[in-house]
C-alpha positions as MATLAB code, in Angstrom:
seq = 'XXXXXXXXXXXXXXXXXXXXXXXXXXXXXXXXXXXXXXXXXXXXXXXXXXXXXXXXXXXXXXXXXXXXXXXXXXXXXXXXXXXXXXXXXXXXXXXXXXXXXXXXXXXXXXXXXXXXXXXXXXXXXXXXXXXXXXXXXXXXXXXXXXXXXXXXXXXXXXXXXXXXXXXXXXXXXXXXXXXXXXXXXXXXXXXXXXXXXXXXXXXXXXXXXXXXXXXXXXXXXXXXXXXXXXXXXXXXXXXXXXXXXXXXXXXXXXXXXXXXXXXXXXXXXXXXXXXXXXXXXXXXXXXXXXXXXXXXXXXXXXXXXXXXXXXXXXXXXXXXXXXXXXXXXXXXXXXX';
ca = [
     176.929  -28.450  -76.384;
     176.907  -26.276  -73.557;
     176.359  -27.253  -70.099;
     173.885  -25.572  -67.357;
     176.653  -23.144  -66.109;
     177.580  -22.422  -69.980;
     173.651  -21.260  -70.823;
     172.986  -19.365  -67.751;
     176.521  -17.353  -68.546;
     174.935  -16.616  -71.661;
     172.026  -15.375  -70.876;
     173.345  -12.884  -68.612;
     175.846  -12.081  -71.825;
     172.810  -11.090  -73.489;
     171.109   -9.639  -70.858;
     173.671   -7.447  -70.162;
     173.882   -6.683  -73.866;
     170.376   -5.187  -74.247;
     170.981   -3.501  -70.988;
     173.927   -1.574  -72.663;
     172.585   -1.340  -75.248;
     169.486    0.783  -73.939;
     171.936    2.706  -71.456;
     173.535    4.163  -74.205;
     170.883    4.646  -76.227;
     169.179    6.161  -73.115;
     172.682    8.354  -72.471;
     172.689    9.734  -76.334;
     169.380   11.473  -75.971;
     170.439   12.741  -72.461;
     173.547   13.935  -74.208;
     171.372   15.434  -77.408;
     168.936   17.282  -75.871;
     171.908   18.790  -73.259;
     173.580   20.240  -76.110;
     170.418   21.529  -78.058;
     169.401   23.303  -75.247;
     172.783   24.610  -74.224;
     172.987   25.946  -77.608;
     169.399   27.136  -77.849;
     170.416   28.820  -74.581;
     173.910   30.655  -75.942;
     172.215   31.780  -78.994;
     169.283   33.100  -77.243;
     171.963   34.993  -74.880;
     174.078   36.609  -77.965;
     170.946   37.527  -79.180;
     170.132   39.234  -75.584;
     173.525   40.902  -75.329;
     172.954   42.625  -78.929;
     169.490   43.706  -77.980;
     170.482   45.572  -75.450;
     173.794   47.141  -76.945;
     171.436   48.574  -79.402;
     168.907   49.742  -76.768;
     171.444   51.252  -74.679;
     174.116   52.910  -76.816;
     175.773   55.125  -74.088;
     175.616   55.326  -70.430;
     175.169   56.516  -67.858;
     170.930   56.393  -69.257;
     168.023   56.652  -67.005;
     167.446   53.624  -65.474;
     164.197   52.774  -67.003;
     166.222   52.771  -70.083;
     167.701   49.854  -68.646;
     164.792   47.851  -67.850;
     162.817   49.022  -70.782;
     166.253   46.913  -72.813;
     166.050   44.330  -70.555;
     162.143   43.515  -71.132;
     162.925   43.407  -74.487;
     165.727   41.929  -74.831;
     164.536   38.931  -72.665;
     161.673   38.812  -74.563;
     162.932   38.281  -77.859;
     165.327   35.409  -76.152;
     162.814   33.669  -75.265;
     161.273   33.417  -78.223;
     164.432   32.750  -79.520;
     165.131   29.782  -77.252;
     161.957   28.331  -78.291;
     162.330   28.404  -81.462;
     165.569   26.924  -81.148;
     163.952   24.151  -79.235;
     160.865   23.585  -81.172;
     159.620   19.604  -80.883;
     161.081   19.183  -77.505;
     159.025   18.485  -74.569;
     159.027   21.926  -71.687;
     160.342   19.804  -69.046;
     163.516   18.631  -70.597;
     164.205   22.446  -71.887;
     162.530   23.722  -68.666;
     165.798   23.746  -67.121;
     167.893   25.603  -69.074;
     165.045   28.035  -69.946;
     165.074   29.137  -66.437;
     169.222   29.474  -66.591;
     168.746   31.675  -69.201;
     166.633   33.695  -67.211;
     168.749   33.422  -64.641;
     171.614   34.682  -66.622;
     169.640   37.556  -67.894;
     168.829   38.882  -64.504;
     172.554   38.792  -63.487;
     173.769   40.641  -66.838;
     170.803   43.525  -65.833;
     172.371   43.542  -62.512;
     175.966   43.789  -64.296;
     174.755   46.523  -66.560;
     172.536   48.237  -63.573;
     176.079   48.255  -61.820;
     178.234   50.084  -64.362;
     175.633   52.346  -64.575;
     175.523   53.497  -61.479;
     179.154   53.796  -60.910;
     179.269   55.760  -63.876;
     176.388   57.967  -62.687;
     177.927   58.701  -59.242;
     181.063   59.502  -61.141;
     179.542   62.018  -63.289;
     177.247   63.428  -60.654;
     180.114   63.428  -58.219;
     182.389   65.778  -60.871;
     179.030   67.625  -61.605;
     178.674   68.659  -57.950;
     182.134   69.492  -57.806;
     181.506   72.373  -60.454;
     178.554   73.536  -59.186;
     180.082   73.931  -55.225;
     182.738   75.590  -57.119;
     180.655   77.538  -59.114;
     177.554   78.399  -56.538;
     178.851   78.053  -52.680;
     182.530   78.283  -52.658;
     182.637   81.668  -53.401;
     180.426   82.749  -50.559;
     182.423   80.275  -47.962;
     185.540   81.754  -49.312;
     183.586   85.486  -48.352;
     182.899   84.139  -44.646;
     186.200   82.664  -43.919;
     187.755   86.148  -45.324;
     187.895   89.728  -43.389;
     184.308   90.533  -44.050;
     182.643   87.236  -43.665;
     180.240   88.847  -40.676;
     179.032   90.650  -44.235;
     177.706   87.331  -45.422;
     174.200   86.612  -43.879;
     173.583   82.564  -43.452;
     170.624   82.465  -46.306;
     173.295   83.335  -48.819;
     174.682   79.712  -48.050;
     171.311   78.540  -48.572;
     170.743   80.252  -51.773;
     173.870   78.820  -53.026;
     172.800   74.983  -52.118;
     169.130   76.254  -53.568;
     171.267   76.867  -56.871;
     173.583   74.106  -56.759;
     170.325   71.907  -56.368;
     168.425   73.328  -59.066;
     171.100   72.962  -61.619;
     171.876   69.758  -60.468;
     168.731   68.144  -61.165;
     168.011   69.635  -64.252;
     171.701   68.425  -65.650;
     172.740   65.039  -63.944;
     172.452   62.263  -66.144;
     171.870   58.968  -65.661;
     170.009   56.632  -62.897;
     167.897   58.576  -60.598;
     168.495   56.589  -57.565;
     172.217   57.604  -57.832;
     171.327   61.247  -58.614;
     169.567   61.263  -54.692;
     172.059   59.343  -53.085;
     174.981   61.677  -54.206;
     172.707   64.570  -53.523;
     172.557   63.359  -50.411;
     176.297   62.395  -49.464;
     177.018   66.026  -50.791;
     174.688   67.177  -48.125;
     176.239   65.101  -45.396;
     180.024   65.935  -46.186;
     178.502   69.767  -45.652;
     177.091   68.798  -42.221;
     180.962   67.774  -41.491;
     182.002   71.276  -42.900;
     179.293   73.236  -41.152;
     180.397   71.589  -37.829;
     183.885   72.279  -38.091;
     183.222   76.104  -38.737;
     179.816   76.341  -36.574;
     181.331   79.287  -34.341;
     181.798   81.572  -37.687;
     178.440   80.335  -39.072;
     176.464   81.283  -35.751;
     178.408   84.848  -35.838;
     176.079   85.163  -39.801;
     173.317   87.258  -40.149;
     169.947   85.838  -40.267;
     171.925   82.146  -38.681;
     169.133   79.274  -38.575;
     170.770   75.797  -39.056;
     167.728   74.706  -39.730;
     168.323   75.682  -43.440;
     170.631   73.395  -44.234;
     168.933   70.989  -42.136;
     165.643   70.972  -44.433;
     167.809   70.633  -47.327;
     169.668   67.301  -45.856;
     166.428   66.273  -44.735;
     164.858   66.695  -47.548;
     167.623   65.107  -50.127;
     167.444   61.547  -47.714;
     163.696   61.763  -48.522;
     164.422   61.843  -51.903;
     166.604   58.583  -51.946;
     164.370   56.729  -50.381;
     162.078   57.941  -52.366;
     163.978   57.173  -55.743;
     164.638   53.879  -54.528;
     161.734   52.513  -54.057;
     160.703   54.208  -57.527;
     163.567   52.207  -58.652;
     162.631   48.842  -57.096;
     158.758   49.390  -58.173;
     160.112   49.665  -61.427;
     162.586   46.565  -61.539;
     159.545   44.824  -59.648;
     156.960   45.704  -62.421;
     159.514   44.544  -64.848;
     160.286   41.025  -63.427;
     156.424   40.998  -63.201;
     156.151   41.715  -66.569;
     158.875   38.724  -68.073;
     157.640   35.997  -65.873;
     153.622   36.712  -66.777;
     154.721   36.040  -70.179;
     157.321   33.201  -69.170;
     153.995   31.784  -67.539;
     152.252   32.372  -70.385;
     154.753   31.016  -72.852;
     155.220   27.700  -70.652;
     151.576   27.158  -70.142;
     150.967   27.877  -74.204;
     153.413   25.266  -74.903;
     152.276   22.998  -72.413;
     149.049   23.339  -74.050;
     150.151   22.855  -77.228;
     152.316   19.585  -76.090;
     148.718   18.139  -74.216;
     146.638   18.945  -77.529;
     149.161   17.274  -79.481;
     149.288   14.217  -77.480;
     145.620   14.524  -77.466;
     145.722   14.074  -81.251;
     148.166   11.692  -80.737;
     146.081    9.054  -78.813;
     143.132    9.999  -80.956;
     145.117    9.138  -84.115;
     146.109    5.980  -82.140;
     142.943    5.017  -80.705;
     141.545    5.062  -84.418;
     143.887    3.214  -86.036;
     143.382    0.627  -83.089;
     139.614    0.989  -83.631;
     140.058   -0.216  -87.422;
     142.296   -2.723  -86.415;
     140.366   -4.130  -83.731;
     137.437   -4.138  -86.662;
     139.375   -5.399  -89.290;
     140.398   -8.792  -86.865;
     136.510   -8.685  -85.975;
     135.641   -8.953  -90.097;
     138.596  -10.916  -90.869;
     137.684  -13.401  -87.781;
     133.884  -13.527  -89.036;
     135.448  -14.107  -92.930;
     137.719  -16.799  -91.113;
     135.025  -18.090  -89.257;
     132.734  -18.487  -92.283;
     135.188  -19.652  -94.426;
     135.640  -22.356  -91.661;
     132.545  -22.813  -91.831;
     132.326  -23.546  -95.650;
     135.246  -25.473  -95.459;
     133.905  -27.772  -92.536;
     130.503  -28.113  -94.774;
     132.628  -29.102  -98.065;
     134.145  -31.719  -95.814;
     130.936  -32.670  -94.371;
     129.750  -33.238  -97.848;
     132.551  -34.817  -99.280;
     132.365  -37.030  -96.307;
     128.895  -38.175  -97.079;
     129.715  -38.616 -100.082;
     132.415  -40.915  -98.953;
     130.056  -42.945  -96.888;
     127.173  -43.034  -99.531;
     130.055  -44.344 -101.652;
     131.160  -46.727  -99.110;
     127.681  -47.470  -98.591;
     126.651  -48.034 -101.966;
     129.861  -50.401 -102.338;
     128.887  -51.940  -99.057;
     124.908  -52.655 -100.600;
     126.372  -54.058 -103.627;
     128.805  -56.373 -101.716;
     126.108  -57.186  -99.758;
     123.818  -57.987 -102.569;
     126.488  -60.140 -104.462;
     127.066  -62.339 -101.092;
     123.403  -63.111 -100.793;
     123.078  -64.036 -104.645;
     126.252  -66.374 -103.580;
     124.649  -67.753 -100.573;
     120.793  -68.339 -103.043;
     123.021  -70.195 -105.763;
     125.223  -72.113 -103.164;
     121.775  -73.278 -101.505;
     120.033  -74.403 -105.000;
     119.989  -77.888 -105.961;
     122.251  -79.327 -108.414;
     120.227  -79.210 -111.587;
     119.321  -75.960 -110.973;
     122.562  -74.465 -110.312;
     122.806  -76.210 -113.840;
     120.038  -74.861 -115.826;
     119.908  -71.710 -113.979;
     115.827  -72.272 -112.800;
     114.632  -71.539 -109.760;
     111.705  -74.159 -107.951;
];
């Protein structure tokens, strides 16, 4: 037998028992739904890295090109993650839905970055020919014995060409394509300091040439870069609309379920609720019919008891006439 300290231990044995017991049947569907949405998430992200090796096949592209992958490519991982994740509620795979995301934006940026280095290294080499091609040959003409021959638009007309060509040949994001366009321009400013004194000896001399053209190139970056950031803007726009979208859809979906849910519930509750009501009225008739049976059988009882009682009663007072008659008529049975 176990004393008061011996049951009070065991209760908090038990207690403690159920309390594990839920813990770690709370901690294995923490664990479960970690690892169906981390895998949700790595599939969706193969998936995302395939999309756009097939949308972008060689770089450096236009940097649309890039965004134009990336739309589509997060698209179809989000569907893909949601498929993978069917049945579970959006805020346990809420989360890692927005990781993915996350993760998407940073492998843009990744592939935005090697495209642009591989754009300034082509446009770079690109404006290297062209210089060569276009404008050293007319520097080499001013720094040589008849560079007073040379008038100053000549210089122009060979950054008008180099220009020209330039755009109509670089490859690859346009932001870039400005930006080099415009470093070219500035390393020339350095050059046409240095040799300003032989410049300003040129026919037709007007700095101002140049000028425009430097002028004009850093309007063009800034111009290409907020192009650039409209575009990435529009994009981002684009994916979390439908991310919205998606996430209120589901949400949706989740509330309409439950909806049916507690309908389903409430019914079945509903017949329940009636079937107790009938089976307490059946119950309370049958109680009824049983407490009337044992009314009767009761009466009966006492009209039996009664009837025995009426009988005894009648014997004792035939007793108590024959005990009271005289002795001769006790013996010949007559009555006065």
């Amino acid at each position: 037998m176990l004393n008061s300290t011996g049951i009070f231990d065991e209760i908090i044995c038990r207690s403690y028992q159920r309390s594990s017991q839920h813990s770690q049947c709370a901690n294995s569907l923490e664990t479960f739904l970690q690892i169906k949405c981390q895998e949700a998430k790595r599939t969706a992200l193969l998936a995302y890295d395939k999309k756009m090796e097939a949308g972008i096949p060689k770089l450096p592209c236009d940097g649309d090109k890039i965004l134009e992958s990336h739309e589509s490519a997060i698209s179809q991982s989000m569907d893909i993650f949601d498929k993978e994740t069917v049945g579970l509620a959006s805020d346990n795979t809420k989360q890692d839905k927005e990781g993915m995301m996350n993760t998407g934006r940073e492998k843009l940026a990744d592939w935005k970055l090697k495209n642009d280095r591989l754009t300034k290294e082509r446009c770079e080499k690109l404006l290297e020919e062209l210089r060569r091609k276009h404008l050293d040959p007319v520097l080499k003409k001013v720094r040589g014995p008849n560079g007073t021959s040379v008038s100053y638009p000549d210089i122009d007309e060979g950054c008008a060409k180099i220009e020209n060509e330039y755009k109509n040949h670089a490859l690859g994001a346009k932001s870039v394509h400005a930006q080099v366009l415009l470093e070219f321009h500035e390393r020339l400013k350095v050059e046409q300091d240095q040799y300003k004194d032989i410049l300003k000896k040129l026919k037709d001399y007007d700095e101002n040439l140049l000028k425009q053209r430097r002028e004009n190139a850093d309007k063009d970056k800034a111009t290409e870069r907020l192009k650039e950031r409209n575009a990435y803007l529009e994009k981002e726009k684009k994916i979390q609309e439908k991310t919205v979208k998606d996430l209120e859809e589901k949400k949706k979906q989740e509330l309409l379920e439950k909806i049916r849910e507690f309908q389903t519930r409430e019914d079945i509750l509903k017949k329940k609720i009636d079937d107790m009501e009938k089976a307490g009225m059946l119950k309370r008739i049958d109680d009824l019919a049983t407490e009337l049976k044992e009314a009767r059988g009761e009466k009966k009882q006492w009209e039996s008891e009664i009837r025995d009682l009426k009988y005894q009663l009648a014997k004792l007072v035939e007793q108590l006439k024959v005990s009271q008659r005289p002795w001769y008529k006790k013996m010949f049975g007559k009555d006065e």
